[in-house]
Amino acid sequence: MVEEVNNPSSGRSRRKDKHQSKTLRVTNSLGLHARAAAKIVDLVKRHNSRLYLRKDDQEVDGSSILSILTLACPKGTELEARAVGEDSDRLLEALELLFAEKFGEGQ
């Protein structure tokens, strides 16, 4: 969803970023640890959107390994992933695949 928003002060319209969200489950046996968090951060860097991860009432910036680790996500944890930006849909698709592939750990 992309919306055009009028800017009354300039008389011009500006583009509003797309917002997408998806619920993901941590399925790898080691949970969301440092290597997995680093893969998420690398994925975010390859897109033109911001990523936020939420567990319960805590939301963190998906471009920070340390922030992701503060969520303390063992196997079975559900997270809400929210992407904001021009390619938010592609970012969430790639993130969903990364989770489905258990961060390349195969367990």
Tab-separated table of C-alpha atoms in Angstrom, residues 36-71:
chain	number	residue	atom	x	y	z
A	36	ALA	CA	20.631	-15.738	13.335
A	37	ALA	CA	20.291	-12.087	14.402
A	38	ALA	CA	23.283	-11.189	12.216
A	39	LYS	CA	21.551	-12.802	9.227
A	40	ILE	CA	18.454	-10.689	9.872
A	41	VAL	CA	20.571	-7.514	10.055
A	42	ASP	CA	22.343	-8.459	6.809
A	43	LEU	CA	18.973	-8.976	5.145
A	44	VAL	CA	17.751	-5.546	6.286
A	45	LYS	CA	20.906	-3.902	4.893
A	46	ARG	CA	20.103	-5.300	1.434
A	47	HIS	CA	16.691	-3.611	1.320
A	48	ASN	CA	15.395	-0.051	1.268
A	49	SER	CA	13.034	-0.543	4.193
A	50	ARG	CA	13.230	-0.516	7.959
A	51	LEU	CA	12.379	-3.601	10.002
A	52	TYR	CA	10.902	-3.775	13.491
A	53	LEU	CA	10.471	-6.988	15.458
A	54	ARG	CA	7.946	-7.295	18.279
A	55	LYS	CA	7.647	-9.919	20.995
A	56	ASP	CA	4.812	-9.324	23.436
A	57	ASP	CA	5.042	-5.609	24.297
A	58	GLN	CA	8.686	-5.106	23.279
A	59	GLU	CA	9.519	-3.803	19.795
A	60	VAL	CA	13.099	-3.481	18.554
A	61	ASP	CA	14.962	-2.214	15.509
A	62	GLY	CA	15.693	-5.112	13.161
A	63	SER	CA	18.933	-3.508	11.985
A	64	SER	CA	20.634	-4.010	15.367
A	65	ILE	CA	21.965	-7.403	16.467
A	66	LEU	CA	21.979	-6.387	20.125
A	67	SER	CA	18.417	-5.085	19.964
A	68	ILE	CA	17.220	-8.329	18.389
A	69	LEU	CA	18.987	-10.371	21.069
A	70	THR	CA	17.169	-8.456	23.841
A	71	LEU	CA	13.960	-10.146	22.697
